[in-house]
PDB file of C-alpha atoms and ligand atoms in Angstrom:
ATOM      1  CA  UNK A1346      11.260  12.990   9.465  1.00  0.00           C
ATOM      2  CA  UNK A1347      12.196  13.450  13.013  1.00  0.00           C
ATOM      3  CA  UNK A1348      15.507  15.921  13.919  1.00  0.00           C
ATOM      4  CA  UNK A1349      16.390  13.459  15.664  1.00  0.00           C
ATOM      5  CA  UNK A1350      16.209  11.051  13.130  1.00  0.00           C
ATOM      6  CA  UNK A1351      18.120  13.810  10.195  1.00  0.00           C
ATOM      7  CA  UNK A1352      20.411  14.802  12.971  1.00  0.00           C
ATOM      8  CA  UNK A1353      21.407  11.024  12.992  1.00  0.00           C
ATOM      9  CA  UNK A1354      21.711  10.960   8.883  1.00  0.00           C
ATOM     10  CA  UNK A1355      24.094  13.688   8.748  1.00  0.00           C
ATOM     11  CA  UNK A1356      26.109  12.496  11.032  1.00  0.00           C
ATOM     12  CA  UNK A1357      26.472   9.193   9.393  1.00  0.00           C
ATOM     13  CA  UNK A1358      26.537  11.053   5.904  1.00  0.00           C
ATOM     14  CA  UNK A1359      29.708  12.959   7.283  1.00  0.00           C
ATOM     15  CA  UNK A1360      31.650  10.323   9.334  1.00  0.00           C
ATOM     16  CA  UNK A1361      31.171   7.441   6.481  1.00  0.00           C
ATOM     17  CA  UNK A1362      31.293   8.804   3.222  1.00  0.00           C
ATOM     18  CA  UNK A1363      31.794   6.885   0.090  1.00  0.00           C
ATOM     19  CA  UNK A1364      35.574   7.711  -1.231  1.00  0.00           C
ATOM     20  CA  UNK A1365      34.868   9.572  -4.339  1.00  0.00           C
ATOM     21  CA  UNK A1366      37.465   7.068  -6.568  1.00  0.00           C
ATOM     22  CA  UNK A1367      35.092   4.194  -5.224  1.00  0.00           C
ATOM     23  CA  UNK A1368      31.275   6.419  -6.305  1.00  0.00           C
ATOM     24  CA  UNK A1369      32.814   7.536  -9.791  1.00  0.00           C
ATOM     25  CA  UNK A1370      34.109   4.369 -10.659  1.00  0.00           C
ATOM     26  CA  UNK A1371      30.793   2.717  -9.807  1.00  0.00           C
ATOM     27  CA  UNK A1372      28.719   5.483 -11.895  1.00  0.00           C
ATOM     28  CA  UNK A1373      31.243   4.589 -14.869  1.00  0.00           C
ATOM     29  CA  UNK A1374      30.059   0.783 -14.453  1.00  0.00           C
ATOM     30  CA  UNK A1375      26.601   1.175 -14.493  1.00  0.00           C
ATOM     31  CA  UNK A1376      25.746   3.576 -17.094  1.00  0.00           C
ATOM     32  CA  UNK A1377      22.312   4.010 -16.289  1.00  0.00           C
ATOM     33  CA  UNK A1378      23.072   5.352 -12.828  1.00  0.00           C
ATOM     34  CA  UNK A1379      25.516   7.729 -14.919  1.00  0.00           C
ATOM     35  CA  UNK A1380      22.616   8.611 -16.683  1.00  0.00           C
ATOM     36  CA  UNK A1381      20.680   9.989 -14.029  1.00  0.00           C
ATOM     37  CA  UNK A1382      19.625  13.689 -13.152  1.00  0.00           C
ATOM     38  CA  UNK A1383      22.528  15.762 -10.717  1.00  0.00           C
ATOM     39  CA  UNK A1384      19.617  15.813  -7.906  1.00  0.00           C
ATOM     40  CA  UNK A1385      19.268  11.728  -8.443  1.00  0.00           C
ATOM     41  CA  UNK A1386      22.742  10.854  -8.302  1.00  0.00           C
ATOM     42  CA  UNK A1387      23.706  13.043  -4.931  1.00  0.00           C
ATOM     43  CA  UNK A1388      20.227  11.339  -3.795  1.00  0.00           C
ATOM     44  CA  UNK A1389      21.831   7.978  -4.510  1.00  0.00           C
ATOM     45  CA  UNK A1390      24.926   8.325  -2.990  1.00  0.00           C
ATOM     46  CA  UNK A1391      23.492   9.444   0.205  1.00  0.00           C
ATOM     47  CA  UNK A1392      20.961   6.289   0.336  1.00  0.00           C
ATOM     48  CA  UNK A1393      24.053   3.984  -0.787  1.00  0.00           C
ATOM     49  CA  UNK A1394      26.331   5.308   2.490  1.00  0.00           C
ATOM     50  CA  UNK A1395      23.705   4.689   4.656  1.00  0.00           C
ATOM     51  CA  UNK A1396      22.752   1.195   3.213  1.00  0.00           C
ATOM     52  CA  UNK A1397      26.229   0.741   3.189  1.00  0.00           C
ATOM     53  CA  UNK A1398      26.063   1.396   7.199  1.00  0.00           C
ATOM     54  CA  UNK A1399      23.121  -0.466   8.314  1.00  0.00           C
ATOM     55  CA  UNK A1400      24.044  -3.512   6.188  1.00  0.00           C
ATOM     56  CA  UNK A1401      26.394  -6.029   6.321  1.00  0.00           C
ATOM     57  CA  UNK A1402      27.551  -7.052   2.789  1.00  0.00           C
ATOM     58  CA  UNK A1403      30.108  -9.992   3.304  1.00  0.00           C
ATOM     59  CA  UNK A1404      31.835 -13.157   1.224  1.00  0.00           C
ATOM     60  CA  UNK A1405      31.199 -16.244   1.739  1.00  0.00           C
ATOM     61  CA  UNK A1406      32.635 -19.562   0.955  1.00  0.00           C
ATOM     62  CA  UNK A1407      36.239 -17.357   1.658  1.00  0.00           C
ATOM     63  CA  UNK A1408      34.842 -14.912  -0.865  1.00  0.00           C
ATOM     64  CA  UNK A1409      36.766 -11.618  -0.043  1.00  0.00           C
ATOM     65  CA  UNK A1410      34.695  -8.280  -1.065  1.00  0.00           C
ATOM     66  CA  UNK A1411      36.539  -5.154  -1.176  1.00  0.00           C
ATOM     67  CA  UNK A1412      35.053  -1.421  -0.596  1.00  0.00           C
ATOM     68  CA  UNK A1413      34.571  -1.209  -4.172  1.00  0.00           C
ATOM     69  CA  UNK A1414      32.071  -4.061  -4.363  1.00  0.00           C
ATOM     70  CA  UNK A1415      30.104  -3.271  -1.907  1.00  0.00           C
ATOM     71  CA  UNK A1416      29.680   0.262  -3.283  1.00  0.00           C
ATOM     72  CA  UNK A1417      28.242  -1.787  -6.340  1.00  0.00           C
ATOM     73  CA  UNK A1418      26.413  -4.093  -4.252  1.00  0.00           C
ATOM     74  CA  UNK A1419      24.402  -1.396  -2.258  1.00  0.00           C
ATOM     75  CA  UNK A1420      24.216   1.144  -5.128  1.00  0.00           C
ATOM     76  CA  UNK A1421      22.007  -1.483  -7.217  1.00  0.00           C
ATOM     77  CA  UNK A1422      19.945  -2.584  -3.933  1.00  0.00           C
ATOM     78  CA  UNK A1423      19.324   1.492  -3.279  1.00  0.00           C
ATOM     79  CA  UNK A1424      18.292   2.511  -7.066  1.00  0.00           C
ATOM     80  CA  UNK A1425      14.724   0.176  -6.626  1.00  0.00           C
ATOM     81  CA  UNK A1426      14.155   2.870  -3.696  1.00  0.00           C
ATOM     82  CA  UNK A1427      16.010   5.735  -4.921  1.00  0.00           C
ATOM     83  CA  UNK A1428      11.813   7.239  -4.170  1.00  0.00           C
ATOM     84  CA  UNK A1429      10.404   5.317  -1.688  1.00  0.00           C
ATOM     85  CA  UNK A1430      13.388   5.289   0.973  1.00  0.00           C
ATOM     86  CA  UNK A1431      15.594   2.747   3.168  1.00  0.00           C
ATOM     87  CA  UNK A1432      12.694   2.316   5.525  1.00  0.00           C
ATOM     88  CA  UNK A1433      11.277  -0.446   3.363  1.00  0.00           C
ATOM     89  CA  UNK A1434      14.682  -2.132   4.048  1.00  0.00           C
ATOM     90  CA  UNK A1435      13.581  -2.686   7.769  1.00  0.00           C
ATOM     91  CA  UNK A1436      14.015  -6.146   9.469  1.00  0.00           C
ATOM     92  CA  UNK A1437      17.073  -7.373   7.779  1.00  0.00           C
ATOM     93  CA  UNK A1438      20.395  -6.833   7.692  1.00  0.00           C
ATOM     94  CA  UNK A1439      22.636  -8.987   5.737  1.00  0.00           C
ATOM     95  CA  UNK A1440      23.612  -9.339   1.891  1.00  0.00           C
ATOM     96  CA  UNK A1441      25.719 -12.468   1.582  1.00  0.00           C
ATOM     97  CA  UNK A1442      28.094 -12.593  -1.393  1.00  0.00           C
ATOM     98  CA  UNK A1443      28.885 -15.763  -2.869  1.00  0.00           C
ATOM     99  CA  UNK A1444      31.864 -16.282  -5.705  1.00  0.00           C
ATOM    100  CA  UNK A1445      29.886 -17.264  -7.684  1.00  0.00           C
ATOM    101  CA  UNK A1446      26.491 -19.656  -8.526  1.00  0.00           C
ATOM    102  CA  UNK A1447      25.798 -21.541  -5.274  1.00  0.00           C
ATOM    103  CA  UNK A1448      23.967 -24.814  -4.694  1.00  0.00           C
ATOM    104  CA  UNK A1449      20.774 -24.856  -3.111  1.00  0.00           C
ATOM    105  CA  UNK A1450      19.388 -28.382  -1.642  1.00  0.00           C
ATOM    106  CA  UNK A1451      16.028 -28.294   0.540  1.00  0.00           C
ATOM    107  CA  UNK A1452      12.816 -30.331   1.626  1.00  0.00           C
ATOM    108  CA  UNK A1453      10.015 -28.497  -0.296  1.00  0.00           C
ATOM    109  CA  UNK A1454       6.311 -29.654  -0.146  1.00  0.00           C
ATOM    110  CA  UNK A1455       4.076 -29.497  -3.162  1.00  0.00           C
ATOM    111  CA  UNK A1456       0.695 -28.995  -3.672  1.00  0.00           C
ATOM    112  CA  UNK A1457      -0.215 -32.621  -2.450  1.00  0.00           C
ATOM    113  CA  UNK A1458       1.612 -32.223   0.739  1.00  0.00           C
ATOM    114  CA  UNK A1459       4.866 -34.503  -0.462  1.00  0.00           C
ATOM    115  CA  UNK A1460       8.324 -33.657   0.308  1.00  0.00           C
ATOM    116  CA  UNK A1461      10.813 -33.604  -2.130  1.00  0.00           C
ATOM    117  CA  UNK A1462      14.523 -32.944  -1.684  1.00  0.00           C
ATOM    118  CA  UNK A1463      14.885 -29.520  -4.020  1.00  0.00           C
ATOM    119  CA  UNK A1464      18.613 -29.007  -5.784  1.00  0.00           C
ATOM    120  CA  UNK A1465      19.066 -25.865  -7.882  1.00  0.00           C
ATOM    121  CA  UNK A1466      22.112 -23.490  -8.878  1.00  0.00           C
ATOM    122  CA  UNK A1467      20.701 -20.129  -8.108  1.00  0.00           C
ATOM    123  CA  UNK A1468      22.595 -16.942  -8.739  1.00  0.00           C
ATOM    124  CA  UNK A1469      20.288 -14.992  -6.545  1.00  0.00           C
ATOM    125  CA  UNK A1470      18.234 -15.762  -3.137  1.00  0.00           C
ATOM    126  CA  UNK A1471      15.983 -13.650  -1.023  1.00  0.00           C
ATOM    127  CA  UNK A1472      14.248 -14.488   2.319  1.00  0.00           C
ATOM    128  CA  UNK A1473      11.408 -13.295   4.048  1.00  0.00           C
ATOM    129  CA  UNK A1474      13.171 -11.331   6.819  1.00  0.00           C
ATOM    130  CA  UNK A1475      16.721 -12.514   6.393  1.00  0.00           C
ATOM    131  CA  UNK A1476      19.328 -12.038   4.429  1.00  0.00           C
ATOM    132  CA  UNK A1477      19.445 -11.629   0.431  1.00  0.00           C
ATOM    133  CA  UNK A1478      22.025 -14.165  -0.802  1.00  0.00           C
ATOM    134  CA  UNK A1479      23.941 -12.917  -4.351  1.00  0.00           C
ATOM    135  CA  UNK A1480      26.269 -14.849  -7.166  1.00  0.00           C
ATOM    136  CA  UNK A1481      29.337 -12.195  -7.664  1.00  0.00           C
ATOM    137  CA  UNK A1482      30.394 -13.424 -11.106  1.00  0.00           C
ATOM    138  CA  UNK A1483      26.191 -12.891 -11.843  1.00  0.00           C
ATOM    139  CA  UNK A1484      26.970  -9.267 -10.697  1.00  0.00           C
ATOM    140  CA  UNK A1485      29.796  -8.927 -12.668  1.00  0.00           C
ATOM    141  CA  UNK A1486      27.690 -10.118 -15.295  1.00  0.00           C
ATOM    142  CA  UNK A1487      24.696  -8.078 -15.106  1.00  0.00           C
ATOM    143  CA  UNK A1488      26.808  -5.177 -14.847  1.00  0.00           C
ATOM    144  CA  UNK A1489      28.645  -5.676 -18.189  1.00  0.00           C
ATOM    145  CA  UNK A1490      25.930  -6.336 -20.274  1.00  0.00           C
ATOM    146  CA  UNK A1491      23.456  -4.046 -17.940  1.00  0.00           C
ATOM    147  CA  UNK A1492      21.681  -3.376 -21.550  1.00  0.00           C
ATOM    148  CA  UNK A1493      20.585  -6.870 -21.773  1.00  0.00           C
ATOM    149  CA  UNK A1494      17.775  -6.234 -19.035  1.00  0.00           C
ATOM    150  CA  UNK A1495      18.665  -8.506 -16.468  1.00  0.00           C
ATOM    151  CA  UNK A1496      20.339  -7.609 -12.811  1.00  0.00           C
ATOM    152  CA  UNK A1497      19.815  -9.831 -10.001  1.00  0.00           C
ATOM    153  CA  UNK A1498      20.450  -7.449  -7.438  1.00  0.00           C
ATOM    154  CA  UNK A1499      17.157  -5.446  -8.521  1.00  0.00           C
ATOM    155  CA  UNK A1500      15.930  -9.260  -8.684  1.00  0.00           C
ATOM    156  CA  UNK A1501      16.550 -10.166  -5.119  1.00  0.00           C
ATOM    157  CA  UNK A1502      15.631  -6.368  -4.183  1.00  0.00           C
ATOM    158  CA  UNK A1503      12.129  -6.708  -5.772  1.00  0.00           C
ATOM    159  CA  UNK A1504      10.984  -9.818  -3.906  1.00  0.00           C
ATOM    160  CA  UNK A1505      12.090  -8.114  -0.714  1.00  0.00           C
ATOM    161  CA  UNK A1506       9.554  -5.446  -1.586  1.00  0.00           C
ATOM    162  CA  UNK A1507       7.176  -7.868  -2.840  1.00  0.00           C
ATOM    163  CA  UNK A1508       7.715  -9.462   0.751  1.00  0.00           C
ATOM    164  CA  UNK A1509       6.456  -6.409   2.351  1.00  0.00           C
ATOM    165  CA  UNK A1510       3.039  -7.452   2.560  1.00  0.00           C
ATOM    166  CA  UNK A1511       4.158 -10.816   4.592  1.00  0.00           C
ATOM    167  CA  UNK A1512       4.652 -13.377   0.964  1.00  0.00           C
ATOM    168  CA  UNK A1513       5.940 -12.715  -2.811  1.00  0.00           C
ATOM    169  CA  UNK A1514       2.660 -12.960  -4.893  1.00  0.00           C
ATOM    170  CA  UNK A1515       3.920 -10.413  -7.232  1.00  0.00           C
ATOM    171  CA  UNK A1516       1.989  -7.231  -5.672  1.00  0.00           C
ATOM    172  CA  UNK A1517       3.885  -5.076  -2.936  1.00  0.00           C
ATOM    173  CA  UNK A1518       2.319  -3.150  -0.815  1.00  0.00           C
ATOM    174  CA  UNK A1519       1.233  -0.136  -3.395  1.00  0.00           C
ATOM    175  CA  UNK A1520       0.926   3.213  -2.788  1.00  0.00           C
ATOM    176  CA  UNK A1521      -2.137   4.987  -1.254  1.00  0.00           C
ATOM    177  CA  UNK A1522      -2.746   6.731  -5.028  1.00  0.00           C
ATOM    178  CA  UNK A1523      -2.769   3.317  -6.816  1.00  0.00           C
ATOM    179  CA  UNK A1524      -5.467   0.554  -7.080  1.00  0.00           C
ATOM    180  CA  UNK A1525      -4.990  -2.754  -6.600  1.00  0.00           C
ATOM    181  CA  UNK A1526      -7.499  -3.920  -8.404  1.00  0.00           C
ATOM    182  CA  UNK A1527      -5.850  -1.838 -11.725  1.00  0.00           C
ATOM    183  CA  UNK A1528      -2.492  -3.679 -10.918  1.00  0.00           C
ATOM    184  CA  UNK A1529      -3.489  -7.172 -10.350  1.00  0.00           C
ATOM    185  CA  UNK A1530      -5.532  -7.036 -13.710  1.00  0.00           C
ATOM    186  CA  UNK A1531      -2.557  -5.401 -15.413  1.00  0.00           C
ATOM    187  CA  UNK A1532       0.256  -7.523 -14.404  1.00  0.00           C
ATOM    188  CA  UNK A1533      -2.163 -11.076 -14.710  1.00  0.00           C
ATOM    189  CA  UNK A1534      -2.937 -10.585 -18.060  1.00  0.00           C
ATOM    190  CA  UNK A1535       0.670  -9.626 -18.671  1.00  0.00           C
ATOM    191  CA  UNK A1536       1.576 -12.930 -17.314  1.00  0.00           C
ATOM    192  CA  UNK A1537      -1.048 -14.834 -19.534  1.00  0.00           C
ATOM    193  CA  UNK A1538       0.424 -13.211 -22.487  1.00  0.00           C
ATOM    194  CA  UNK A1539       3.843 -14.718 -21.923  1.00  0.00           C
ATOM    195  CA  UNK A1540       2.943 -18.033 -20.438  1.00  0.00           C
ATOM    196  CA  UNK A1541       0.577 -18.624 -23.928  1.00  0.00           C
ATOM    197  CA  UNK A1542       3.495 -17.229 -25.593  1.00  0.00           C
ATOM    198  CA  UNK A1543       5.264 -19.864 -24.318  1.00  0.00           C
ATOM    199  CA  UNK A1544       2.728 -22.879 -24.762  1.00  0.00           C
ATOM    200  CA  UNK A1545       2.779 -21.901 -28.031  1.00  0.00           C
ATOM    201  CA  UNK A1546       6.514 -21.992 -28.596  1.00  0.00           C
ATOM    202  CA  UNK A1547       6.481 -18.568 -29.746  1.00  0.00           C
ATOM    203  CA  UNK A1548       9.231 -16.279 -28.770  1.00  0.00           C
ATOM    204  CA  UNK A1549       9.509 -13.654 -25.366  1.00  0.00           C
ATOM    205  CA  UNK A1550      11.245 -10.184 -25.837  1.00  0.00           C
ATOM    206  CA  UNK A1551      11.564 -10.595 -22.143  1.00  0.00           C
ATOM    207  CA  UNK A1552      13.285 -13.958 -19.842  1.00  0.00           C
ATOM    208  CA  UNK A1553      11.095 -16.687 -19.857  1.00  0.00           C
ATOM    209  CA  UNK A1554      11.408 -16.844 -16.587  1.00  0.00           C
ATOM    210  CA  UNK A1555       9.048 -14.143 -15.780  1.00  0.00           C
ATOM    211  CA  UNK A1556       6.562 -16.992 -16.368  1.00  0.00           C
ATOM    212  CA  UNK A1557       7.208 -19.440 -13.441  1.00  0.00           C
ATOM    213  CA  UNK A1558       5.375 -17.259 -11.075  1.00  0.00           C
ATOM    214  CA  UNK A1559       3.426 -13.723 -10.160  1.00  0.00           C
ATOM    215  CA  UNK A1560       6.482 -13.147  -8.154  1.00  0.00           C
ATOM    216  CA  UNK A1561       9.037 -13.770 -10.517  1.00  0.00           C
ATOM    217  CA  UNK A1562       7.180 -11.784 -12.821  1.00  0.00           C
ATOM    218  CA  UNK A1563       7.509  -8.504 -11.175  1.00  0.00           C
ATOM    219  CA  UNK A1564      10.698  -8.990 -10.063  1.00  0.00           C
ATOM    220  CA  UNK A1565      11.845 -10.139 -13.888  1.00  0.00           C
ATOM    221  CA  UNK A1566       9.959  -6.837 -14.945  1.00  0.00           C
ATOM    222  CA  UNK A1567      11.744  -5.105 -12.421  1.00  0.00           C
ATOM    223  CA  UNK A1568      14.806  -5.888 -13.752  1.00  0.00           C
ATOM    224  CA  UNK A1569      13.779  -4.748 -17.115  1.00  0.00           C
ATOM    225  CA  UNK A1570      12.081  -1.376 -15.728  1.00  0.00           C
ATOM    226  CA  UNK A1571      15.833  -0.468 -14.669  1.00  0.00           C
ATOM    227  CA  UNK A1572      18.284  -1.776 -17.073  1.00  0.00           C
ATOM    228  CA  UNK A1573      15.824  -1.876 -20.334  1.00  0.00           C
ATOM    229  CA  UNK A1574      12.610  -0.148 -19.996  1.00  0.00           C
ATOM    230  CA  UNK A1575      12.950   0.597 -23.567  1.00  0.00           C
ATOM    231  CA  UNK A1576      11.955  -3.417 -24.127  1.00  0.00           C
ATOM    232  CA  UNK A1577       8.740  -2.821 -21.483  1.00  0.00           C
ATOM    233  CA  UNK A1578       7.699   0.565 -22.570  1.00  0.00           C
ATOM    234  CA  UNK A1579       7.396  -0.843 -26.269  1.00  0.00           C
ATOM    235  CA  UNK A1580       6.063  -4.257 -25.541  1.00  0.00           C
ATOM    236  CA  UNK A1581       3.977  -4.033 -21.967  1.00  0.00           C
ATOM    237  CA  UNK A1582       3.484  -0.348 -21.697  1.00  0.00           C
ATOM    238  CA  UNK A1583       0.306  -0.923 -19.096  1.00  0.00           C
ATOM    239  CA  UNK A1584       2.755  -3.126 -16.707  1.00  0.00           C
ATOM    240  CA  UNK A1585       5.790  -0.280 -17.393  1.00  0.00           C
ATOM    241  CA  UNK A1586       3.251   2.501 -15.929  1.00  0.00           C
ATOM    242  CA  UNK A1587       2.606   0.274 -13.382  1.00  0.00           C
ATOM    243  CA  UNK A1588       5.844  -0.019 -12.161  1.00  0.00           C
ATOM    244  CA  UNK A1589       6.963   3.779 -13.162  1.00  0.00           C
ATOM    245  CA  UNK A1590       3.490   4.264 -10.377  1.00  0.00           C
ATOM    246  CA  UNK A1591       5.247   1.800  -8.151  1.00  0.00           C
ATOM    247  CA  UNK A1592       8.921   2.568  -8.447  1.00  0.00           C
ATOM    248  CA  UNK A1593       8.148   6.519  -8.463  1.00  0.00           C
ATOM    249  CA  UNK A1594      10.782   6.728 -11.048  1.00  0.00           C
ATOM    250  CA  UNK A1595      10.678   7.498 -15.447  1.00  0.00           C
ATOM    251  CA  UNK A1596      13.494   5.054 -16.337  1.00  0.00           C
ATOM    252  CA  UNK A1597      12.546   5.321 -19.668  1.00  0.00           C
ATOM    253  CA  UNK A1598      13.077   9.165 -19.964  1.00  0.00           C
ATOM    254  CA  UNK A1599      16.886   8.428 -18.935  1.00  0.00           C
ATOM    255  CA  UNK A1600      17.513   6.230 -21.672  1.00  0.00           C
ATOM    256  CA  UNK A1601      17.118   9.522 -24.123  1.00  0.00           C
ATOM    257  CA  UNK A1602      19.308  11.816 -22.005  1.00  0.00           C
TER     258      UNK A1602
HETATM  259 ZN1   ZN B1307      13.269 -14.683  -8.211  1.00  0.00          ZN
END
C-alpha cells in the first residue's frame, strides 16, 4: 500500500472510530466474531470503521437505523473480507435497510425469450454494481440464532464477490494459488449431491436453497462457512477447503476456541 493511501487510513481510523459501547456490544451479539483471535478482532474493527465511512447504510420505507445497527450491518459485510480487504468492495456504495421482508415485482425473461412479471418476498438483494438491499428483522434473525448457519448479510456479501468477475455463476475471481478447474469440479458435484438429494426427497443438512443455482450455492455455503462450518467441514469437507482457500480464513478452528 501507498503512504499516501495508509496516511489516509489512519486518519480516518482516528477521526471516526467506532464508540467502544457500540464494538463490544456487537462482539457480544455475534459470538463468532467474539470468538476470534485478539489480532482478528482489532483487524475487524479497523475494516468495519472504514466500511462504515465509505458506505452509506440507510432505512428505507421510514426505516430509522441507529449507530448501533450499522456497526452490525458493516461488521457482518467486513468478516467475508476480514483477508482479502475493502478493495473488493469497489464500485458501490450503498446498503439499503428495509424493516423488514420487502416485495420485489419485475419483467424477467426466461430461457425462451418470454417476459413474465416476477413477484417475490426477498429478505436479501444484491446488484451488480449497486447497492445490496437487506430485511432488518432477517438480521435480527440471523443474528439470534447465528448457530443455525444462515446470515444474509454474508448472503448478499458473497454474490457481490461472486460478481467480481462481471455475473454470479458461483466462482469469484480466485486467488492466483488456486485452480479453477479444482473448484468448479468441487463445488458442481457438491451441487449434484444436493439437487439428487432433493429429487429424491431425501433430507439436506444444509438450506435447500443452495440448490436453485451455482450462485446461490456458494453464497448458501458461505453462510454456513461463517456461522456453521462445523455442518460443512463434516458433510462437504472438499467445498469447506475450498472456501477456507477462498475466504483465507479457518472458521472451523474458532468454533473449538
Ligand atoms: Zn442469493
Amino acid at each position: 500500500m501507498n503512504l499516501f493511501k495508509r496516511a489516509r487510513i489512519i486518519y480516518l481510523l482516528q477521526r471516526y472510530p467506532i464508540e467502544h459501547e457500540h464494538w463490544e456490544n456487537a462482539l457480544k451479539t455475534l459470538t463468532l466474531v467474539q470468538r476470534m483471535s485478539a489480532v482478528e478482532k482489532a483487524h475487524l474493527r479497523e475494516m468495519t470503521t472504514l466500511f462504515l465511512h465509505d458506505k452509506n447504510i440507510d432505512g428505507v420505507q421510514g426505516f430509522e437505523l441507529n449507530e448501533q445497527m450499522r456497526v452490525l450491518i458493516a461488521m457482518q459485510a467486513c468478516l467475508p473480507v476480514l483477508s482479502l480487504g475493502l478493495s473488493l468492495f469497489k464500485g458501490w456504495s450503498h446498503i439499503l435497510i428495509y424493516p423488514d421482508a420487502f416485495q420485489v415485482d419485475r419483467d424477467v425473461s426466461d430461457e425462451f425469450g418470454i417476459v413474465h412479471r416476477d413477484q417475490r418476498l426477498l429478505s436479501g438483494e444484491a446488484w451488480l454494481r449497486g447497492p445490496v438491499i437487506l430485511s432488518w428483522q432477517d438480521i435480527e434473525r440471523d443474528m439470534a440464532h447465528w448457530r443455525q448457519g444462515h446470515n444474509v448479510v454474508i448472503h448478499e456479501i458473497a454474490h457481490k464477490l461472486d460478481y467480481l468477475n462481471g455475473s454470479a455463476n458461483g466462482m469469484p475471481p480466485l486467488h492466483y494459488s488456486m485452480y479453477s478447474e479444482q473448484w468448479t469440479d468441487t463445488l458442481s458435484q457438491a451441487y449434484e449431491c444436493l439437487n439428487q438429494r432433493l429429487q429424491h426427497h431425501y433430507g439436506l443438512c444444509v438450506d435447500a436453497y443452495a440448490a436453485t443455482s451455482p450462485a446461490e450455492f456458494f453464497a448458501v455455503f458461505s453462510e454456513y462457512f461463517f456461522c456453521a462450518p462445523e455442518i460443512l467441514h463434516e458433510h462437504f469437507q472438499a467445498v469447506y477447503q475450498m472456501l477456507e482457500l477462498y475466504y483465507r480464513q479457518d472458521t472451523l478452528s474458532r468454533l473449538s476456541e
